[in-house]
PDB file of C-alpha atoms in Angstrom:
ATOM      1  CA  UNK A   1     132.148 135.936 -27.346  1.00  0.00           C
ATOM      2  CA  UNK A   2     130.668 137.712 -24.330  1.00  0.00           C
ATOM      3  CA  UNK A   3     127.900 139.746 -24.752  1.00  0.00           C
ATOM      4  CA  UNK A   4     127.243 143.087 -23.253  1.00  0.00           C
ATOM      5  CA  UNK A   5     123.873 143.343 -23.196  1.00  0.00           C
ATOM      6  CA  UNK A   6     120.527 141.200 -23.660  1.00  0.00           C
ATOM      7  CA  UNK A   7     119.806 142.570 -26.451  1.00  0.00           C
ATOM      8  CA  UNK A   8     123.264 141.354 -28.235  1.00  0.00           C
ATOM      9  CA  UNK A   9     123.053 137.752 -26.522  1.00  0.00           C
ATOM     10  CA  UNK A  10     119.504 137.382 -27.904  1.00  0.00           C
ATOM     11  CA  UNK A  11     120.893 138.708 -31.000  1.00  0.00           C
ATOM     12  CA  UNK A  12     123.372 136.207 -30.747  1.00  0.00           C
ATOM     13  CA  UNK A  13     121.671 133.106 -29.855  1.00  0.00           C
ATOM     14  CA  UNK A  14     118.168 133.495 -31.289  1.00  0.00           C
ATOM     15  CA  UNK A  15     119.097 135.762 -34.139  1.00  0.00           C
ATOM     16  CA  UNK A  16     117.235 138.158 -34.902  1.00  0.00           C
ATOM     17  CA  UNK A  17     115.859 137.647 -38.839  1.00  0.00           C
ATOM     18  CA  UNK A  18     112.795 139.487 -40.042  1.00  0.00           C
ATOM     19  CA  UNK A  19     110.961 138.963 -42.983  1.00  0.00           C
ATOM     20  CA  UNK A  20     109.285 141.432 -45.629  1.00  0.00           C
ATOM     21  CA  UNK A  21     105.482 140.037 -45.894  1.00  0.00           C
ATOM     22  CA  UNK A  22     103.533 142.462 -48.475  1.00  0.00           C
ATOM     23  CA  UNK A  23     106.518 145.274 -47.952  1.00  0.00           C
ATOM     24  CA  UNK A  24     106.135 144.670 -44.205  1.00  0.00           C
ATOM     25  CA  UNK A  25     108.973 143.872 -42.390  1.00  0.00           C
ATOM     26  CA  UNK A  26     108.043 141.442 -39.530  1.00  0.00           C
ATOM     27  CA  UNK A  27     110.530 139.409 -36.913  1.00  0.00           C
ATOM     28  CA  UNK A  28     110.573 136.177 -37.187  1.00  0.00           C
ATOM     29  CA  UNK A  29     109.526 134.895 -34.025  1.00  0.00           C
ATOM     30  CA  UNK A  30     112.542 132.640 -32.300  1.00  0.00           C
ATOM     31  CA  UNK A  31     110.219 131.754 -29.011  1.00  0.00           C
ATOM     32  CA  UNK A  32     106.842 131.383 -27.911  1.00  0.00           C
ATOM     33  CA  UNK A  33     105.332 134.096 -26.018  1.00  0.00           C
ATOM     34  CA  UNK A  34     104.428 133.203 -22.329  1.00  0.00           C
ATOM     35  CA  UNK A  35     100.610 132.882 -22.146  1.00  0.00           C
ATOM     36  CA  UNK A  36     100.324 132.650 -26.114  1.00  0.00           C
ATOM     37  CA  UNK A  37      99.234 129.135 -25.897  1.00  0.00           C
ATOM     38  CA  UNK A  38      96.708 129.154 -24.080  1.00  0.00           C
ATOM     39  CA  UNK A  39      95.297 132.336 -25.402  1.00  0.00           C
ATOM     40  CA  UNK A  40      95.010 130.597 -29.008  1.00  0.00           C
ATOM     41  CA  UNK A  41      93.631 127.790 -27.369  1.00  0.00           C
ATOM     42  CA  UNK A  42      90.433 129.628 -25.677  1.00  0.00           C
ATOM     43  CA  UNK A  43      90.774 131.866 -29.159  1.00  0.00           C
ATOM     44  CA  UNK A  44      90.466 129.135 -31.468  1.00  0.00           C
ATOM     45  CA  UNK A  45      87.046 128.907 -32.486  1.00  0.00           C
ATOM     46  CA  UNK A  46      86.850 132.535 -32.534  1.00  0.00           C
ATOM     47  CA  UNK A  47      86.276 134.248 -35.937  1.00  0.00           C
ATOM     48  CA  UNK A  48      86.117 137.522 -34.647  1.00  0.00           C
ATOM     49  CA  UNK A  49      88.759 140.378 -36.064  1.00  0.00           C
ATOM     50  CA  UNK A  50      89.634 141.576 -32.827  1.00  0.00           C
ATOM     51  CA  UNK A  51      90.819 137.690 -31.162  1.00  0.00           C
ATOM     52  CA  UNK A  52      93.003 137.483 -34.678  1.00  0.00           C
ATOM     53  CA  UNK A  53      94.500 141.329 -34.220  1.00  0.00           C
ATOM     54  CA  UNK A  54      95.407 139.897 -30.827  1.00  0.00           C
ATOM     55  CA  UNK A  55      97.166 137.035 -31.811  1.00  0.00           C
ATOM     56  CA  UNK A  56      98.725 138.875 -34.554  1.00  0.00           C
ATOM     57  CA  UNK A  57      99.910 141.268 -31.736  1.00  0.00           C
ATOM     58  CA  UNK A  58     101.314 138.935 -29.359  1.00  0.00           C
ATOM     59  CA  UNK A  59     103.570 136.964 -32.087  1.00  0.00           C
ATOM     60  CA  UNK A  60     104.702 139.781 -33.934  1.00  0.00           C
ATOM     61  CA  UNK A  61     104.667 142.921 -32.395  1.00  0.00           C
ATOM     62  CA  UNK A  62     101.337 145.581 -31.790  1.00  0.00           C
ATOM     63  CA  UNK A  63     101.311 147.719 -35.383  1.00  0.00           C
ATOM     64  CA  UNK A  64     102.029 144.146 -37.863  1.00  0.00           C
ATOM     65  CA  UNK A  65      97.777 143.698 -38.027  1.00  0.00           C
ATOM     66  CA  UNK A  66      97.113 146.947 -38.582  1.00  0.00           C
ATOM     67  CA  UNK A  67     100.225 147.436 -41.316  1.00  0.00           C
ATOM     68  CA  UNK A  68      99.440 144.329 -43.063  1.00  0.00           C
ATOM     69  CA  UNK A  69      95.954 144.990 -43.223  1.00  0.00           C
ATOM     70  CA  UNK A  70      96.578 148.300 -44.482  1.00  0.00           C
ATOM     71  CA  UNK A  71      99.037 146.490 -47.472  1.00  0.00           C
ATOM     72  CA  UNK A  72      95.983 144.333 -48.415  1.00  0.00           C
ATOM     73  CA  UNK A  73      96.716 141.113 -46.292  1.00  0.00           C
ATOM     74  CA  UNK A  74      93.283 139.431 -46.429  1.00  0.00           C
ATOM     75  CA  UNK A  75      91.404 136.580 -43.694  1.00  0.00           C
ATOM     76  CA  UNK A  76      93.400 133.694 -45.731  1.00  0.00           C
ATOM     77  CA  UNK A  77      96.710 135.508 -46.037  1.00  0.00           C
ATOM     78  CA  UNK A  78      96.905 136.244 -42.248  1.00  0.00           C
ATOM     79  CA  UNK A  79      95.869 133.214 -40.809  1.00  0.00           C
ATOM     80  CA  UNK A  80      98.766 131.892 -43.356  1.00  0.00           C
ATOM     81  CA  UNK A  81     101.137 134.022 -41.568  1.00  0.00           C
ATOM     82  CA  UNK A  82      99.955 133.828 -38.111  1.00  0.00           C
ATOM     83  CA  UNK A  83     100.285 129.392 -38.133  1.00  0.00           C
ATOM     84  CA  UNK A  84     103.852 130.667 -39.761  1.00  0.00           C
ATOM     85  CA  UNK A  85     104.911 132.636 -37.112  1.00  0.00           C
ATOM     86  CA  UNK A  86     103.231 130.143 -34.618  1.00  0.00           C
ATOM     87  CA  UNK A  87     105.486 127.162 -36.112  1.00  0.00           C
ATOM     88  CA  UNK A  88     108.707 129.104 -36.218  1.00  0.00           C
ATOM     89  CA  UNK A  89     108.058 130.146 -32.769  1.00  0.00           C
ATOM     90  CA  UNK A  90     108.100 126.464 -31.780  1.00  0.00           C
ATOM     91  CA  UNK A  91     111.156 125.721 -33.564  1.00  0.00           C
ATOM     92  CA  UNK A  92     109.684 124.527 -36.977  1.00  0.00           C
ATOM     93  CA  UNK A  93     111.050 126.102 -40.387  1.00  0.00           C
ATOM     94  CA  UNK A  94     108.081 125.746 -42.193  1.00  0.00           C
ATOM     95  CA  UNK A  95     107.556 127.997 -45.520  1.00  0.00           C
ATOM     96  CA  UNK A  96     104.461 129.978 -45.845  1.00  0.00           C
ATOM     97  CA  UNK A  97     103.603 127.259 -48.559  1.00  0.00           C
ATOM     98  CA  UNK A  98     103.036 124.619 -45.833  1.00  0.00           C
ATOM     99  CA  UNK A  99     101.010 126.790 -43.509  1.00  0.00           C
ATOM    100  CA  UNK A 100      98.859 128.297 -46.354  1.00  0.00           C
ATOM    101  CA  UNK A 101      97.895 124.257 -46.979  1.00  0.00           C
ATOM    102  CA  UNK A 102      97.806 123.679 -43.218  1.00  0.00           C
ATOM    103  CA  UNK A 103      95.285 126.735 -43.478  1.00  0.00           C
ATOM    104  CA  UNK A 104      93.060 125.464 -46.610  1.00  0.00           C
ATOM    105  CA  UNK A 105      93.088 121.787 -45.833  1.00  0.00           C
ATOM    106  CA  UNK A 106      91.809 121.941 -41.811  1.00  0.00           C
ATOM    107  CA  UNK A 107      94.826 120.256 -40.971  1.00  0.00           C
ATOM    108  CA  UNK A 108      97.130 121.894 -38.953  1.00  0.00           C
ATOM    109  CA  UNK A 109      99.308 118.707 -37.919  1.00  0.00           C
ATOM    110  CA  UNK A 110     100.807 119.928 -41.075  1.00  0.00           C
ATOM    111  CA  UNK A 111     102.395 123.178 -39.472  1.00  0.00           C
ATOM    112  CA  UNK A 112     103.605 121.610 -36.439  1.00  0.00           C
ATOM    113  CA  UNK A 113     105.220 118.213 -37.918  1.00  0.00           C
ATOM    114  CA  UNK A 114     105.937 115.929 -34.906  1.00  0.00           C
ATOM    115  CA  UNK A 115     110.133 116.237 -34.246  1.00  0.00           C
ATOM    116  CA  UNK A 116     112.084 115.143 -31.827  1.00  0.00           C
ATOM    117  CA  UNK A 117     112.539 118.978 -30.582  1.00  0.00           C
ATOM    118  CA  UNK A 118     108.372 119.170 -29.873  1.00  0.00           C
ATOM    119  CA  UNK A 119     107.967 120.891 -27.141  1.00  0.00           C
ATOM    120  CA  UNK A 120     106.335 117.907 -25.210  1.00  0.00           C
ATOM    121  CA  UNK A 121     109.151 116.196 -25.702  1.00  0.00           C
ATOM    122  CA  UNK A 122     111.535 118.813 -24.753  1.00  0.00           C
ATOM    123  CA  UNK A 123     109.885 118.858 -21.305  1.00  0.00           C
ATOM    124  CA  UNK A 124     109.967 115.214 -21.096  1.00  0.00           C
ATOM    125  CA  UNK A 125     106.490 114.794 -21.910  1.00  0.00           C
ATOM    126  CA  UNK A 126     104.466 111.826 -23.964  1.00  0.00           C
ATOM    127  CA  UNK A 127     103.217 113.239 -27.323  1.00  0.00           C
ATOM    128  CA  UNK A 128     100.169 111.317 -26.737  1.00  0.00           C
ATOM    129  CA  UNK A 129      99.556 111.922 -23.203  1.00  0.00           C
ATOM    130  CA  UNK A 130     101.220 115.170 -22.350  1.00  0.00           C
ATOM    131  CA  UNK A 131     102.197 112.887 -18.996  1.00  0.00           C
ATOM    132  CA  UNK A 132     105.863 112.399 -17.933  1.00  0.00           C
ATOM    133  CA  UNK A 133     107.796 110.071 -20.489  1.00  0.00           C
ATOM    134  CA  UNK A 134     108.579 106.756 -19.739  1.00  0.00           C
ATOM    135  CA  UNK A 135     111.558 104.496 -20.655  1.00  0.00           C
ATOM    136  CA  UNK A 136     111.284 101.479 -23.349  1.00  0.00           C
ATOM    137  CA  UNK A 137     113.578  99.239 -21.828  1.00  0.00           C
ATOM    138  CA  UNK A 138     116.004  99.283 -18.804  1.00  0.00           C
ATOM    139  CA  UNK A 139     119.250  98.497 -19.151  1.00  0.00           C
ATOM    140  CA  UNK A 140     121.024  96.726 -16.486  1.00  0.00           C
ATOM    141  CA  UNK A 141     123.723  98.685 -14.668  1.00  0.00           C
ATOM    142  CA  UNK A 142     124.628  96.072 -12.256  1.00  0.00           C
ATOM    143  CA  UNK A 143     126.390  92.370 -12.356  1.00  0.00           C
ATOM    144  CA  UNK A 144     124.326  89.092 -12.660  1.00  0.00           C
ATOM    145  CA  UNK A 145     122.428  88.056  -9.729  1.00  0.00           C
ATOM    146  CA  UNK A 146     124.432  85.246  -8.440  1.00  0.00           C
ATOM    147  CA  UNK A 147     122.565  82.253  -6.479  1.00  0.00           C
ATOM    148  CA  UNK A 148     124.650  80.068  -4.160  1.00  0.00           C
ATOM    149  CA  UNK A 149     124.286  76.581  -4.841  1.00  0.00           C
ATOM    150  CA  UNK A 150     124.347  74.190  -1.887  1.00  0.00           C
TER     151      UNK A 150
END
């Protein structure tokens, strides 16, 4: 099918599924915002309000804080659905089950299990290092190296 427009290839290819969270309908994020990475990264120590509206913002649009506040979304609840949104912007179909224990335990490995489709990898990258990936083995492409006998 050709599509028209952005709009219906996005539709198309990324989908476009929301979800109702406290009678607030929300899109599911299908990409990572450019510049969201690194933003959580200097915000992630941060307990203020403001550096969680933000984030809130970026992933899901700039009225979902404010509207889930509003429906009684609490410090818990939205950090639950802000590591949600984060993994399903990476490509991980977690359930709000696995990011609330992500949340409670400290452990946030748990919302970003290691898959083949990490984003490290994607770009060719070593999990551990973040460094270009190397091969295991190399397989030979050419004959047996012959040696004249005399």
């Amino acid at each position: 099918m050709t599509n028209s427009s952005w709009d219906d290839f996005k539709r198309e290819v990324f989908g476009a599924r929301t979800e109702t969270i406290e009678g607030v309908e929300v899109r599911v994020p299908a990409d990572v915002p450019f510049g969201f990475e690194q933003r959580l990264a200097e915000l992630t120590d941060s307990a203020e309000q403001e550096d969680v509206e933000e984030l809130v913002a970026v992933l899901f649009g700039p009225d979902t804080f404010d509207q889930l506040t509003e429906a009684g979304v609490g410090q818990i609840g939205m950090l639950t659905i802000l590591t949600w949104g984060m993994a399903r912007a990476s490509g991980n179909a977690i359930t709000f089950q696995q990011a609330y224990e992500a949340i409670t335990s400290g452990d946030l490995g748990k919302a970003f299990p290691q898959t083949p489709q990490n984003r490290a990898e994607r770009r060719g990258q070593s999990k551990s290092t973040g460094g270009r990936s190397k091969p295991t083995s190399r397989a030979s492409t050419g004959s047996a190296r012959r040696t004249s006998r005399a």
